[in-house]
Amino acid sequence: MSSTHIVSIYDEELKYLTRRISEMGGTAEQMVGDSVRALVNTDVALAQKVISEDVILDTAERQINEKAIVTIAKRQPMAADLREIMGAIRIAADLERVGDLGKNTAKRVIAVQGSSIPRNLARGLEHLAELALMQLKEVLDVYASRNIEKAKEIRERDDEIDAIYTSLFRELLTYMMEDPRNITPCTHLLFCAKNIERIGDHATNIAETIFYMATGSQPEGERPKDDHTTSVGAVEE
Amino acid sequence: MTEAATEELLDKKMNAVPLKMVGKDVSVYYGDKRALYDVNLNVRENTVTALIGPSGCGKSTFLRTLNRMNDTIDGCRVTGTITLDGDDIYDSSIDVVELRARVGMVFQKPNPFPKSIYENVAYGPRIHGLAKSKADLDQVVEQSLQKAGLWNEVKDRLHEGGTGLSGGQQQRLCIARAVAVSPEVILMDEPCSALDPIATARVEELIHELRTNFTIVIVTHSMQQAARVSQRTAMFHLGNLVEENDTDKMFTNPDDQRTQDYIMGRFG
Ligand SMILES: Nc1ncnc2c1ncn2[C@@H]1O[C@H](COP(=O)(O)OP(=O)(O)O)[C@@H](O)[C@H]1O
Ligand SMILES: [Mg+2]
């Protein structure tokens, strides 16, 4: 930001929020990456690590909220400062959810261990995860840089993740139809895919929040549709 | 109707609110010193308009142009036009005493006359001939004190001195005094700066109620107060009006960088 507050401790309080959000972002990224790696390699130890890390994000979110509330009460923030604080609260909530989704994926590693995941399915999941992680990483970069154009780009790119998720969904259905014994592991994988797709949505939320923080208005235009699988299998009209 | 449509309608209504006072290219000079630069500012009917900005930016100076209080200051000169319901208040045909009855004023420091509570309120109606009888006057006094939210606190000691009241009560007495002559516009210059938070809250609550019957312009150095009490806010800086906006917009997303810096407590 271009200028500083006359009361310098106010700046410190806002910086605290920014720093904690960045830390949360780093942890969330790590957890998501680890959870997918644990899934495709059926690495139970790594999955356990992810599960145990969730509490870090829960704690961080709570601390950010507490600091935000105290800052609002003490400083009566206005305009961009107020948006900064509200934005921090919202982004912290999104990142906490990203952590939950990583943890949920990790939990399913334990459930699917023993059943082998077909190679191309694993690749599909990895690809989905790569895209979601890239969205997450880029949106965290935008949080640091406040590059509005970038924020808009990220928001528009969510389409790609949705498309891959939809194709994975169809593919999983074919495995289940082929052999009913696939139903249990494939259902878990389906949830994992959904988890990863939801991470993309949270990255989109964060991009919109950053846009709002910087401009005071919501980004224009319809947000890309999130989930096309609601109509998969439905009779085409 | 959808919620959004209702909101839009309300916004339209807000823009359709009649203009009570219009300032056009208003400049003020104190001798050679220029204090205001071509200010264009509208005051909407039944709206609280807050004037904010750093000390010395010209808020009080502008406020005083609205009822020609500057006339009383030696060497002070006003150019541009200011209208009240479309009539130029600086026109030679205007009776300044009558103008000040229509556009009343409440000052920073509560300044009751050294007389009884009753006399403080009755003074204006009496000199303006607004009450025909003692009973009439009693009624005006009671109603004014009611409107100022002070009646219950003073009804049993109307004939005690006004200066014996607490600071907050004194300020509400001054508001009752302003209200007593049935003005259309009430100007307030930092009316809470000498009051504690509770007394301040009472006055703010009062401003909220008065808005139904009066048009209010308030100078305040507290941005939070401007945000709390007003619907429109005007930001002054070095004698210029830098931004006039809906209060909600002003304090969440102002258009001008100087407004931004000021309300956020920053320096550029
Ligand atoms: N009676 C006066 N005589 C000379 N200069 C004045 C007088 N009143 C105000 N000024 C000057 O005009 C400018 C605006 O003052 P004022 O309207 O009181 O500002 P604010 O109310 O925003 O603090 C200041 O520079 C101030 O010194
Ligand atoms: Mg002043």
GROMACS .gro file of N, CA and C in nm, chain A residues 162-170 173 190 194 197 225-234:
model
   69
  162ASP      N    1  -1.309  -2.752  -1.383
  162ASP     CA    2  -1.443  -2.810  -1.389
  162ASP      C    3  -1.453  -2.912  -1.503
  163ALA      N    4  -1.393  -2.879  -1.617
  163ALA     CA    5  -1.400  -2.970  -1.732
  163ALA      C    6  -1.330  -3.102  -1.701
  164ILE      N    7  -1.212  -3.093  -1.640
  164ILE     CA    8  -1.138  -3.216  -1.607
  164ILE      C    9  -1.212  -3.297  -1.502
  165TYR      N   10  -1.268  -3.226  -1.406
  165TYR     CA   11  -1.345  -3.296  -1.303
  165TYR      C   12  -1.462  -3.371  -1.367
  166THR      N   13  -1.531  -3.307  -1.459
  166THR     CA   14  -1.645  -3.372  -1.525
  166THR      C   15  -1.601  -3.497  -1.601
  167SER      N   16  -1.487  -3.487  -1.669
  167SER     CA   17  -1.443  -3.605  -1.744
  167SER      C   18  -1.399  -3.718  -1.649
  168LEU      N   19  -1.336  -3.681  -1.536
  168LEU     CA   20  -1.300  -3.784  -1.436
  168LEU      C   21  -1.425  -3.852  -1.381
  169PHE      N   22  -1.524  -3.772  -1.359
  169PHE     CA   23  -1.653  -3.823  -1.309
  169PHE      C   24  -1.708  -3.930  -1.403
  170ARG      N   25  -1.710  -3.898  -1.533
  170ARG     CA   26  -1.759  -3.995  -1.632
  170ARG      C   27  -1.674  -4.121  -1.631
  173LEU      N   28  -1.743  -4.344  -1.344
  173LEU     CA   29  -1.871  -4.416  -1.366
  173LEU      C   30  -1.850  -4.541  -1.450
  190LEU      N   31  -1.403  -4.054  -0.631
  190LEU     CA   32  -1.494  -3.950  -0.678
  190LEU      C   33  -1.501  -3.835  -0.576
  194LYS      N   34  -1.386  -3.455  -0.623
  194LYS     CA   35  -1.474  -3.343  -0.587
  194LYS      C   36  -1.402  -3.248  -0.490
  197GLU      N   37  -1.168  -3.041  -0.688
  197GLU     CA   38  -1.244  -2.942  -0.766
  197GLU      C   39  -1.289  -2.827  -0.676
  225LYS      N   40  -1.928  -2.145  -1.426
  225LYS     CA   41  -2.011  -2.245  -1.356
  225LYS      C   42  -1.924  -2.349  -1.290
  226ASP      N   43  -1.966  -2.396  -1.173
  226ASP     CA   44  -1.870  -2.482  -1.103
  226ASP      C   45  -1.877  -2.630  -1.139
  227ASP      N   46  -1.992  -2.687  -1.148
  227ASP     CA   47  -1.995  -2.832  -1.155
  227ASP      C   48  -2.094  -2.875  -1.263
  228HIS      N   49  -2.041  -2.935  -1.369
  228HIS     CA   50  -2.128  -2.976  -1.479
  228HIS      C   51  -2.181  -3.117  -1.459
  229THR      N   52  -2.134  -3.186  -1.355
  229THR     CA   53  -2.172  -3.327  -1.340
  229THR      C   54  -2.317  -3.342  -1.296
  230THR      N   55  -2.378  -3.232  -1.255
  230THR     CA   56  -2.518  -3.242  -1.212
  230THR      C   57  -2.608  -3.291  -1.324
  231SER      N   58  -2.561  -3.274  -1.449
  231SER     CA   59  -2.647  -3.317  -1.560
  231SER      C   60  -2.592  -3.442  -1.629
  232VAL      N   61  -2.479  -3.497  -1.579
  232VAL     CA   62  -2.423  -3.617  -1.642
  232VAL      C   63  -2.522  -3.733  -1.623
  233GLY      N   64  -2.553  -3.800  -1.735
  233GLY     CA   65  -2.645  -3.912  -1.727
  233GLY      C   66  -2.789  -3.870  -1.746
  234ALA      N   67  -2.813  -3.739  -1.739
  234ALA     CA   68  -2.950  -3.692  -1.761
  234ALA      C   69  -2.982  -3.701  -1.909
   0.00000   0.00000   0.00000
